[in-house]
mmCIF file of C-alpha atoms and ligand atoms in Angstrom:
data_model
loop_
_atom_site.group_PDB
_atom_site.id
_atom_site.type_symbol
_atom_site.label_atom_id
_atom_site.label_comp_id
_atom_site.label_asym_id
_atom_site.label_seq_id
_atom_site.Cartn_x
_atom_site.Cartn_y
_atom_site.Cartn_z
ATOM 1 C CA MET A 27 11.750 -44.091 30.708
ATOM 2 C CA LEU A 28 12.474 -41.143 28.459
ATOM 3 C CA LEU A 29 16.258 -41.322 28.599
ATOM 4 C CA LYS A 30 16.902 -38.821 25.851
ATOM 5 C CA LYS A 31 14.871 -36.281 23.974
ATOM 6 C CA PRO A 32 12.937 -37.816 21.090
ATOM 7 C CA ASP A 33 15.471 -37.808 18.320
ATOM 8 C CA SER A 34 14.715 -39.942 15.341
ATOM 9 C CA ILE A 35 17.509 -41.475 13.322
ATOM 10 C CA ARG A 36 17.149 -43.474 10.148
ATOM 11 C CA SER A 37 18.257 -47.059 10.631
ATOM 12 C CA TYR A 38 20.973 -46.670 8.025
ATOM 13 C CA GLU A 39 22.460 -43.671 9.847
ATOM 14 C CA ILE A 40 23.063 -45.550 13.063
ATOM 15 C CA THR A 41 26.731 -45.903 13.965
ATOM 16 C CA PRO A 42 28.241 -49.378 14.319
ATOM 17 C CA GLU A 43 28.402 -48.852 18.063
ATOM 18 C CA GLN A 44 24.683 -48.132 18.255
ATOM 19 C CA VAL A 45 23.970 -51.123 16.094
ATOM 20 C CA TYR A 46 25.973 -53.239 18.463
ATOM 21 C CA ARG A 47 24.194 -51.928 21.540
ATOM 22 C CA ASP A 48 20.880 -52.345 19.850
ATOM 23 C CA ARG A 49 21.724 -55.765 18.579
ATOM 24 C CA ARG A 50 22.893 -56.894 21.968
ATOM 25 C CA LYS A 51 19.664 -55.772 23.599
ATOM 26 C CA PHE A 52 17.691 -57.392 20.829
ATOM 27 C CA MET A 53 19.674 -60.591 21.108
ATOM 28 C CA GLN A 54 19.120 -60.733 24.850
ATOM 29 C CA GLY A 55 15.442 -60.850 24.120
ATOM 30 C CA ILE A 56 15.822 -63.253 21.253
ATOM 31 C CA GLY A 57 18.226 -65.432 23.188
ATOM 32 C CA ALA A 58 15.584 -65.721 25.822
ATOM 33 C CA LEU A 59 13.330 -67.134 23.161
ATOM 34 C CA ALA A 60 15.750 -69.873 22.230
ATOM 35 C CA VAL A 61 16.458 -70.761 25.824
ATOM 36 C CA SER A 62 12.905 -70.600 27.042
ATOM 37 C CA ALA A 63 11.824 -72.908 24.259
ATOM 38 C CA LEU A 64 14.154 -75.522 25.710
ATOM 39 C CA SER A 65 13.555 -74.946 29.390
ATOM 40 C CA SER A 66 10.571 -72.710 29.879
ATOM 41 C CA SER A 67 10.370 -73.562 33.570
ATOM 42 C CA SER A 68 13.804 -72.180 34.339
ATOM 43 C CA GLY A 69 13.738 -68.665 35.682
ATOM 44 C CA VAL A 70 17.472 -68.168 35.335
ATOM 45 C CA ALA A 71 18.277 -69.382 31.866
ATOM 46 C CA TRP A 72 16.009 -67.017 30.009
ATOM 47 C CA ALA A 73 17.928 -63.949 31.095
ATOM 48 C CA GLN A 74 21.158 -65.176 29.537
ATOM 49 C CA GLY A 75 21.912 -63.860 26.074
ATOM 50 C CA VAL A 76 22.130 -66.472 23.359
ATOM 51 C CA ASP A 77 22.923 -65.447 19.824
ATOM 52 C CA ALA A 78 19.889 -66.887 18.082
ATOM 53 C CA GLN A 79 17.587 -65.285 15.560
ATOM 54 C CA VAL A 80 13.880 -64.864 15.218
ATOM 55 C CA ALA A 81 12.832 -66.564 12.026
ATOM 56 C CA ILE A 82 10.953 -64.324 9.608
ATOM 57 C CA GLU A 83 7.614 -66.029 10.088
ATOM 58 C CA TYR A 84 5.467 -63.051 9.190
ATOM 59 C CA PRO A 85 7.033 -61.170 6.266
ATOM 60 C CA GLY A 86 3.874 -59.093 5.708
ATOM 61 C CA PRO A 87 2.757 -57.814 2.313
ATOM 62 C CA GLY A 88 5.400 -56.945 -0.284
ATOM 63 C CA TRP A 89 4.768 -53.204 -0.017
ATOM 64 C CA MET A 90 5.688 -53.304 3.663
ATOM 65 C CA GLN A 91 9.262 -54.547 3.105
ATOM 66 C CA PRO A 92 10.809 -51.211 2.047
ATOM 67 C CA LEU A 93 8.969 -49.484 4.909
ATOM 68 C CA ILE A 94 10.441 -51.972 7.352
ATOM 69 C CA SER A 95 13.986 -51.633 5.997
ATOM 70 C CA ASN A 96 13.806 -47.818 6.111
ATOM 71 C CA ARG A 97 12.322 -47.664 9.572
ATOM 72 C CA LEU A 98 13.502 -45.131 12.119
ATOM 73 C CA ARG A 99 15.072 -45.984 15.393
ATOM 74 C CA ASN A 100 13.739 -43.739 18.099
ATOM 75 C CA ASP A 101 16.206 -43.598 20.994
ATOM 76 C CA ALA A 102 13.622 -42.069 23.277
ATOM 77 C CA TYR A 103 11.638 -45.264 23.362
ATOM 78 C CA GLN A 104 14.058 -48.032 24.236
ATOM 79 C CA ALA A 105 13.533 -49.847 27.535
ATOM 80 C CA ASP A 106 16.330 -50.865 29.875
ATOM 81 C CA GLU A 107 14.511 -54.100 30.556
ATOM 82 C CA ALA A 108 14.914 -57.490 28.961
ATOM 83 C CA LEU A 109 12.591 -58.031 26.045
ATOM 84 C CA THR A 110 9.922 -60.669 26.438
ATOM 85 C CA PRO A 111 10.853 -63.590 24.176
ATOM 86 C CA TYR A 112 9.261 -63.585 20.734
ATOM 87 C CA ALA A 113 7.607 -66.945 21.374
ATOM 88 C CA LEU A 114 5.721 -65.509 24.357
ATOM 89 C CA VAL A 115 4.840 -62.202 22.695
ATOM 90 C CA THR A 116 3.268 -64.142 19.822
ATOM 91 C CA GLY A 117 2.074 -67.205 21.752
ATOM 92 C CA HIS A 118 0.482 -65.831 24.927
ATOM 93 C CA ASN A 119 -2.275 -63.525 23.715
ATOM 94 C CA ASN A 120 -5.650 -62.049 24.482
ATOM 95 C CA PHE A 121 -7.757 -61.852 21.324
ATOM 96 C CA TYR A 122 -11.197 -63.104 22.297
ATOM 97 C CA GLU A 123 -12.341 -63.143 18.672
ATOM 98 C CA PHE A 124 -10.272 -66.342 18.443
ATOM 99 C CA GLY A 125 -11.097 -67.854 21.824
ATOM 100 C CA MET A 126 -10.491 -67.156 25.467
ATOM 101 C CA GLY A 127 -7.405 -69.302 26.089
ATOM 102 C CA LYS A 128 -3.996 -67.635 25.892
ATOM 103 C CA GLY A 129 -2.951 -70.109 23.177
ATOM 104 C CA ASP A 130 -6.166 -69.816 21.140
ATOM 105 C CA PRO A 131 -5.251 -66.707 19.106
ATOM 106 C CA LYS A 132 -2.053 -68.268 17.797
ATOM 107 C CA ARG A 133 -3.855 -71.544 17.104
ATOM 108 C CA TYR A 134 -6.926 -70.130 15.375
ATOM 109 C CA ALA A 135 -5.945 -66.778 13.847
ATOM 110 C CA GLN A 136 -3.464 -67.943 11.236
ATOM 111 C CA ASN A 137 -5.879 -67.715 8.294
ATOM 112 C CA LEU A 138 -7.069 -64.196 9.039
ATOM 113 C CA ARG A 139 -7.013 -62.291 5.728
ATOM 114 C CA THR A 140 -5.155 -59.037 6.330
ATOM 115 C CA GLU A 141 -4.378 -57.950 2.765
ATOM 116 C CA PRO A 142 -5.892 -55.817 1.364
ATOM 117 C CA TRP A 143 -7.039 -53.957 4.484
ATOM 118 C CA THR A 144 -9.258 -50.900 4.617
ATOM 119 C CA LEU A 145 -9.519 -48.382 7.451
ATOM 120 C CA GLU A 146 -12.730 -46.410 7.475
ATOM 121 C CA VAL A 147 -12.321 -42.901 8.888
ATOM 122 C CA SER A 148 -15.503 -41.026 9.761
ATOM 123 C CA GLY A 149 -17.085 -38.403 11.993
ATOM 124 C CA GLU A 150 -15.639 -35.015 12.888
ATOM 125 C CA VAL A 151 -12.832 -34.828 10.306
ATOM 126 C CA GLU A 152 -12.231 -32.870 7.122
ATOM 127 C CA LYS A 153 -10.846 -35.934 5.337
ATOM 128 C CA PRO A 154 -13.157 -38.887 5.992
ATOM 129 C CA GLY A 155 -12.874 -41.891 3.736
ATOM 130 C CA ARG A 156 -11.974 -45.499 3.208
ATOM 131 C CA TYR A 157 -8.190 -45.665 3.263
ATOM 132 C CA GLN A 158 -6.093 -48.603 2.095
ATOM 133 C CA LEU A 159 -3.539 -49.521 4.767
ATOM 134 C CA GLU A 160 -0.798 -49.350 2.167
ATOM 135 C CA ASP A 161 -1.706 -45.735 1.260
ATOM 136 C CA LEU A 162 -1.841 -44.765 4.925
ATOM 137 C CA LEU A 163 1.577 -46.174 5.729
ATOM 138 C CA LYS A 164 3.612 -45.236 2.664
ATOM 139 C CA PRO A 165 3.972 -41.544 3.559
ATOM 140 C CA ALA A 166 4.589 -42.420 7.230
ATOM 141 C CA HIS A 167 7.804 -43.511 8.910
ATOM 142 C CA LEU A 168 7.794 -46.775 10.794
ATOM 143 C CA GLU A 169 9.614 -46.718 14.131
ATOM 144 C CA ASP A 170 10.915 -49.383 16.509
ATOM 145 C CA ARG A 171 9.667 -48.736 20.025
ATOM 146 C CA VAL A 172 10.085 -50.878 23.101
ATOM 147 C CA TYR A 173 7.110 -50.576 25.474
ATOM 148 C CA ARG A 174 5.902 -52.353 28.568
ATOM 149 C CA LEU A 175 2.465 -53.953 28.136
ATOM 150 C CA ARG A 176 0.497 -54.373 31.379
ATOM 151 C CA CYS A 177 -2.630 -56.515 31.130
ATOM 152 C CA VAL A 178 -5.451 -55.807 33.577
ATOM 153 C CA GLU A 179 -5.108 -59.501 34.552
ATOM 154 C CA ALA A 180 -1.813 -58.544 36.260
ATOM 155 C CA TRP A 181 0.754 -59.999 33.875
ATOM 156 C CA SER A 182 3.108 -57.914 31.762
ATOM 157 C CA MET A 183 5.618 -58.062 28.932
ATOM 158 C CA VAL A 184 8.271 -55.844 27.309
ATOM 159 C CA ILE A 185 7.618 -55.690 23.572
ATOM 160 C CA PRO A 186 9.568 -54.182 20.655
ATOM 161 C CA TRP A 187 6.798 -52.820 18.437
ATOM 162 C CA LEU A 188 7.077 -51.468 14.936
ATOM 163 C CA GLY A 189 4.604 -48.735 14.113
ATOM 164 C CA VAL A 190 3.716 -45.098 13.485
ATOM 165 C CA PRO A 191 2.721 -42.480 16.039
ATOM 166 C CA LEU A 192 -1.074 -42.362 15.934
ATOM 167 C CA ALA A 193 -0.855 -38.541 15.936
ATOM 168 C CA ASP A 194 0.825 -38.624 12.517
ATOM 169 C CA LEU A 195 -2.117 -40.527 11.046
ATOM 170 C CA ILE A 196 -4.743 -38.432 12.801
ATOM 171 C CA ARG A 197 -3.307 -35.136 11.558
ATOM 172 C CA ARG A 198 -3.794 -36.322 7.993
ATOM 173 C CA PHE A 199 -7.519 -36.790 8.605
ATOM 174 C CA GLU A 200 -7.783 -33.187 9.870
ATOM 175 C CA PRO A 201 -10.088 -33.522 12.880
ATOM 176 C CA ASN A 202 -12.250 -30.478 13.583
ATOM 177 C CA SER A 203 -12.886 -28.803 16.947
ATOM 178 C CA ARG A 204 -15.813 -31.134 17.749
ATOM 179 C CA ALA A 205 -13.513 -34.182 17.629
ATOM 180 C CA LYS A 206 -13.135 -34.768 21.393
ATOM 181 C CA TYR A 207 -12.752 -38.562 21.290
ATOM 182 C CA VAL A 208 -11.758 -41.302 18.858
ATOM 183 C CA GLU A 209 -13.608 -44.602 18.696
ATOM 184 C CA PHE A 210 -11.816 -47.650 17.261
ATOM 185 C CA THR A 211 -13.518 -50.812 15.987
ATOM 186 C CA THR A 212 -12.116 -54.290 15.296
ATOM 187 C CA LEU A 213 -13.067 -56.314 12.228
ATOM 188 C CA HIS A 214 -16.430 -58.064 12.604
ATOM 189 C CA ASP A 215 -16.316 -61.284 10.600
ATOM 190 C CA PRO A 216 -17.645 -64.354 12.428
ATOM 191 C CA GLN A 217 -16.602 -66.555 9.494
ATOM 192 C CA GLN A 218 -12.981 -65.716 10.182
ATOM 193 C CA MET A 219 -13.285 -65.030 13.880
ATOM 194 C CA PRO A 220 -14.912 -68.027 15.549
ATOM 195 C CA GLY A 221 -15.069 -66.284 18.939
ATOM 196 C CA GLN A 222 -17.629 -63.885 17.452
ATOM 197 C CA LYS A 223 -19.955 -66.839 16.876
ATOM 198 C CA ALA A 224 -19.857 -67.946 20.498
ATOM 199 C CA ARG A 225 -23.380 -67.854 21.846
ATOM 200 C CA PHE A 226 -22.407 -66.833 25.335
ATOM 201 C CA SER A 227 -19.777 -64.213 25.118
ATOM 202 C CA SER A 228 -18.848 -61.487 27.548
ATOM 203 C CA ILE A 229 -18.389 -59.116 24.621
ATOM 204 C CA ASP A 230 -20.922 -57.607 22.289
ATOM 205 C CA TRP A 231 -19.064 -57.780 18.961
ATOM 206 C CA PRO A 232 -17.343 -56.046 17.325
ATOM 207 C CA TYR A 233 -14.732 -55.102 19.922
ATOM 208 C CA LYS A 234 -14.621 -51.339 20.383
ATOM 209 C CA GLU A 235 -12.298 -49.029 22.237
ATOM 210 C CA GLY A 236 -11.863 -45.301 22.606
ATOM 211 C CA LEU A 237 -9.426 -42.581 23.583
ATOM 212 C CA ARG A 238 -9.780 -38.922 24.396
ATOM 213 C CA ILE A 239 -8.322 -36.922 21.502
ATOM 214 C CA ASP A 240 -5.367 -35.660 23.578
ATOM 215 C CA GLU A 241 -4.566 -39.267 24.572
ATOM 216 C CA ALA A 242 -4.792 -40.313 20.938
ATOM 217 C CA MET A 243 -2.473 -37.452 19.909
ATOM 218 C CA HIS A 244 0.059 -38.134 22.686
ATOM 219 C CA PRO A 245 3.511 -38.985 21.276
ATOM 220 C CA LEU A 246 3.579 -42.309 23.163
ATOM 221 C CA THR A 247 0.435 -43.600 21.426
ATOM 222 C CA LEU A 248 1.398 -45.932 18.624
ATOM 223 C CA MET A 249 -0.387 -47.657 15.761
ATOM 224 C CA ALA A 250 1.567 -50.885 15.417
ATOM 225 C CA VAL A 251 1.956 -52.862 12.215
ATOM 226 C CA GLY A 252 4.813 -55.056 13.411
ATOM 227 C CA VAL A 253 6.693 -56.571 16.303
ATOM 228 C CA TYR A 254 10.340 -57.677 16.639
ATOM 229 C CA GLY A 255 11.201 -55.996 13.338
ATOM 230 C CA GLN A 256 8.692 -57.918 11.239
ATOM 231 C CA ALA A 257 5.003 -57.744 10.367
ATOM 232 C CA LEU A 258 2.442 -58.323 13.121
ATOM 233 C CA PRO A 259 1.277 -61.920 13.361
ATOM 234 C CA PRO A 260 -2.516 -62.225 13.209
ATOM 235 C CA GLN A 261 -2.687 -63.190 16.893
ATOM 236 C CA ASN A 262 -1.151 -59.821 17.823
ATOM 237 C CA GLY A 263 -3.780 -57.883 15.885
ATOM 238 C CA ALA A 264 -2.531 -57.775 12.292
ATOM 239 C CA PRO A 265 -2.412 -55.736 10.265
ATOM 240 C CA LEU A 266 -3.085 -52.647 12.416
ATOM 241 C CA ARG A 267 -3.438 -52.420 16.192
ATOM 242 C CA LEU A 268 -3.298 -49.713 18.792
ATOM 243 C CA VAL A 269 -0.631 -49.610 21.527
ATOM 244 C CA VAL A 270 -1.265 -47.296 24.503
ATOM 245 C CA PRO A 271 1.495 -48.293 26.914
ATOM 246 C CA TRP A 272 0.296 -46.404 30.023
ATOM 247 C CA LYS A 273 -3.139 -48.058 29.935
ATOM 248 C CA TYR A 274 -4.232 -51.609 30.633
ATOM 249 C CA GLY A 275 -3.762 -53.868 27.621
ATOM 250 C CA PHE A 276 -7.448 -54.068 26.729
ATOM 251 C CA LYS A 277 -7.313 -50.485 25.438
ATOM 252 C CA SER A 278 -4.804 -51.627 22.791
ATOM 253 C CA ILE A 279 -7.441 -52.807 20.323
ATOM 254 C CA LYS A 280 -6.447 -55.206 17.540
ATOM 255 C CA SER A 281 -7.180 -55.602 13.809
ATOM 256 C CA ILE A 282 -8.730 -52.141 13.508
ATOM 257 C CA VAL A 283 -11.101 -51.420 10.594
ATOM 258 C CA SER A 284 -12.585 -48.126 11.695
ATOM 259 C CA MET A 285 -11.767 -44.873 13.442
ATOM 260 C CA ARG A 286 -14.611 -42.501 14.199
ATOM 261 C CA PHE A 287 -14.055 -38.996 15.575
ATOM 262 C CA VAL A 288 -16.844 -38.003 17.958
ATOM 263 C CA GLU A 289 -17.889 -35.328 20.419
ATOM 264 C CA GLU A 290 -19.128 -37.634 23.230
ATOM 265 C CA MET A 291 -17.196 -40.313 25.095
ATOM 266 C CA PRO A 292 -17.689 -43.503 23.047
ATOM 267 C CA ALA A 293 -18.705 -46.855 24.502
ATOM 268 C CA SER A 294 -15.936 -49.438 24.869
ATOM 269 C CA SER A 295 -16.396 -53.206 24.947
ATOM 270 C CA TRP A 296 -15.025 -54.086 28.372
ATOM 271 C CA ASN A 297 -16.631 -51.070 29.968
ATOM 272 C CA LEU A 298 -19.995 -52.126 28.516
ATOM 273 C CA SER A 299 -19.601 -55.711 29.643
ATOM 274 C CA ALA A 300 -18.474 -54.964 33.237
ATOM 275 C CA PRO A 301 -18.553 -51.242 34.049
ATOM 276 C CA GLN A 302 -17.646 -51.780 37.724
ATOM 277 C CA GLU A 303 -14.461 -53.559 36.700
ATOM 278 C CA TYR A 304 -13.250 -51.772 33.568
ATOM 279 C CA GLY A 305 -13.427 -48.044 33.117
ATOM 280 C CA PHE A 306 -13.043 -45.924 30.002
ATOM 281 C CA TYR A 307 -9.687 -44.506 31.109
ATOM 282 C CA ALA A 308 -8.085 -47.765 32.307
ATOM 283 C CA ASN A 309 -4.810 -46.071 33.225
ATOM 284 C CA VAL A 310 -2.451 -48.526 34.910
ATOM 285 C CA ASN A 311 -2.781 -47.705 38.606
ATOM 286 C CA PRO A 312 -1.291 -49.835 41.412
ATOM 287 C CA SER A 313 -3.413 -48.065 44.013
ATOM 288 C CA VAL A 314 -6.799 -48.779 42.436
ATOM 289 C CA ASN A 315 -7.482 -52.492 42.665
ATOM 290 C CA HIS A 316 -9.669 -54.499 40.361
ATOM 291 C CA PRO A 317 -12.749 -55.502 42.412
ATOM 292 C CA ARG A 318 -11.558 -59.129 42.279
ATOM 293 C CA TRP A 319 -7.768 -58.797 42.567
ATOM 294 C CA SER A 320 -4.940 -56.441 43.498
ATOM 295 C CA GLN A 321 -3.245 -54.283 40.879
ATOM 296 C CA ALA A 322 -0.260 -53.480 43.135
ATOM 297 C CA THR A 323 2.020 -56.057 41.519
ATOM 298 C CA GLU A 324 2.286 -57.929 38.230
ATOM 299 C CA ARG A 325 3.823 -61.102 36.861
ATOM 300 C CA ARG A 326 6.483 -60.039 34.364
ATOM 301 C CA LEU A 327 6.552 -62.831 31.790
ATOM 302 C CA PRO A 328 8.191 -65.261 31.565
ATOM 303 C CA SER A 329 7.159 -66.068 35.122
ATOM 304 C CA PRO A 330 7.648 -69.748 35.917
ATOM 305 C CA LEU A 331 5.000 -71.290 38.134
ATOM 306 C CA PHE A 332 7.429 -72.278 40.888
ATOM 307 C CA ASN A 333 9.655 -69.248 40.623
ATOM 308 C CA PRO A 334 7.261 -66.419 39.756
ATOM 309 C CA ASN A 335 8.703 -63.127 38.583
ATOM 310 C CA ILE A 336 6.579 -60.670 40.558
ATOM 311 C CA ILE A 337 7.365 -56.966 40.300
ATOM 312 C CA ASP A 338 5.677 -53.807 41.569
ATOM 313 C CA THR A 339 3.253 -52.176 39.181
ATOM 314 C CA GLN A 340 4.131 -48.557 38.446
ATOM 315 C CA PRO A 341 1.650 -45.679 38.137
ATOM 316 C CA PHE A 342 0.803 -45.225 34.464
ATOM 317 C CA ASN A 343 2.902 -48.349 33.848
ATOM 318 C CA GLY A 344 6.074 -46.309 34.349
ATOM 319 C CA TYR A 345 5.096 -43.525 31.933
ATOM 320 C CA ALA A 346 3.830 -41.049 34.577
ATOM 321 C CA GLU A 347 6.435 -38.442 33.693
ATOM 322 C CA GLU A 348 5.095 -38.311 30.149
ATOM 323 C CA VAL A 349 1.355 -38.687 30.677
ATOM 324 C CA ALA A 350 0.299 -37.809 34.251
ATOM 325 C CA SER A 351 -0.364 -34.201 33.190
ATOM 326 C CA LEU A 352 -3.147 -35.385 30.880
ATOM 327 C CA TYR A 353 -5.169 -36.126 34.004
ATOM 328 C CA THR A 354 -4.479 -33.188 36.321
ATOM 329 C CA GLY A 355 -7.500 -32.355 38.414
ATOM 330 C CA MET A 356 -9.132 -35.730 37.767
ATOM 331 C CA ASP A 357 -9.873 -38.142 40.602
ATOM 332 C CA LEU A 358 -8.269 -41.310 39.236
ATOM 333 C CA ARG A 359 -10.241 -43.464 41.674
ATOM 334 C CA GLN A 360 -13.439 -42.232 40.148
ATOM 335 C CA TRP A 361 -12.115 -42.216 36.580
ATOM 336 C CA TYR A 362 -10.509 -45.690 36.675
HETATM 337 N N1 LIG B 417 -10.023 -56.904 19.200
HETATM 338 C C1 LIG B 417 -9.413 -57.213 20.357
HETATM 339 N N2 LIG B 417 -8.389 -56.446 20.796
HETATM 340 C C2 LIG B 417 -7.761 -56.755 21.958
HETATM 341 C C3 LIG B 417 -8.195 -57.848 22.752
HETATM 342 C C4 LIG B 417 -9.266 -58.646 22.260
HETATM 343 O O1 LIG B 417 -9.705 -59.641 22.881
HETATM 344 N N3 LIG B 417 -9.848 -58.298 21.062
HETATM 345 N N4 LIG B 417 -7.563 -58.111 23.966
HETATM 346 C C5 LIG B 417 -6.873 -56.969 24.605
HETATM 347 C C6 LIG B 417 -6.087 -57.365 25.771
HETATM 348 S S1 LIG B 417 -6.965 -57.761 27.169
HETATM 349 C C7 LIG B 417 -4.715 -57.315 25.784
HETATM 350 S S2 LIG B 417 -3.841 -57.606 27.213
HETATM 351 C C8 LIG B 417 -3.961 -57.056 24.534
HETATM 352 C C9 LIG B 417 -2.976 -58.195 24.304
HETATM 353 O O2 LIG B 417 -2.162 -57.924 23.196
HETATM 354 P P1 LIG B 417 -1.089 -58.997 22.720
HETATM 355 O O3 LIG B 417 -1.808 -60.302 22.549
HETATM 356 O O4 LIG B 417 -0.515 -58.485 21.441
HETATM 357 O O5 LIG B 417 -0.059 -59.094 23.813
HETATM 358 O O6 LIG B 417 -4.801 -56.936 23.390
HETATM 359 C C10 LIG B 417 -6.001 -56.205 23.617
HETATM 360 N N5 LIG B 417 -6.693 -55.986 22.367
HETATM 361 MO MO1 LIG B 418 -5.480 -57.615 28.886
#
C-alpha cells in the first residue's frame, strides 16, 4: 500500500494535476454515495463516478475549521481502491454505547456533546494532565489518510480519515521507559449513551482498548477527528477516535476521554467479554479463524445481498509490509 515514501505536502501546495487526481478519486467515492442512495441493491452502479458532493453535515467546532483547511495530504496513505460511500461510512456503524444495530449509532448518537472535550493523560509520562482537544490539535497537522477498515465480523470499508499520527500526540506527553502499553477509554455517560444503561450487555462499560507502545507509535496509527474532509459524526466516534488499520475494527476505540501509559498489558473490553474470541492483539489474520466463522474472506461494503462483494482478507489487512516486523518471533495463532 505504501506507494511512495511518506512525503507530506500542504493542501495548498498541491499542483492542479494532483488536485484533479485526488478529486477524481474522491468523487468516485462520493458518486457512489449518490448512486447507492438511489439504488443500493445494484452492485454495478455504485462503482460509476458521479459528480456529486457530500453535504457538510458535521462542520465541527469553529476552531477546527482552519485546521481542516490547512490539512496535509499524505501521498503515502492513499488507497487504490474505491472509497466506501459516505452514507455507509456514517450509517453502518458499530458503537454499542448507542445500541447493537448497525443503524442505531446514527439514529441515537446525534445529541452527543463533543465540545468542549477533555482528554485525560495519566500514568508513565512526564506531562500528565487534562488536555482540551483544541489545545492538543492546534499545534498538530491534520492529514487525510485513506485506510481499509476490517471488522472482526468479516465486513470491510475503505475510509478517508482526517487525523493526526498518534505518535505526534504521544511524544508531547513524554512517556518514560516504564510506558510499555497505552490504555484508551471511551466516555462513560449513560445519560447520553443509552447502550450503557442496558441491563444485559456484553460489555462492562466504559469501553476500553489498548496498544503496545510500539504499535501506538507506529506511523500508520492515527487519531482521527474527521472523515471525508469534515468533522467526525458522533456515530463514528466524535470528537476523537483511534484508527489502527492493520487490526480488527474493535481496536479502533471511539470518543476517547482518557489515555493511560502503563507497564503491564491493559485489559480491553472485547477481550474481557469473550477472551476465546477476541485477543489483545487482534491483528487481521485470514489464517486464524474466529471460533464461530472464517476470517479468510470479507464482504467489502457496499455488498448487495444478492450480489455480494466478497474479497480475500489480507494478512494485517494489507499492511504487512509496514507492520509485520512488530511481531517477529511471536506465534500469531497464540497471540490472536
Ligand atoms: N467505544 C466504542 N468504540 C468502538 C466500538 C464500540 O462499540 N464502542 N465498536 C468498534 C468496532 S467493532 C468497529 S468495527 C469500529 C467501527 O467504526 P465505524 O463505525 O467508524 O466504522 O469501531 C470500534 N470502536
Ligand atoms: Mo468491528
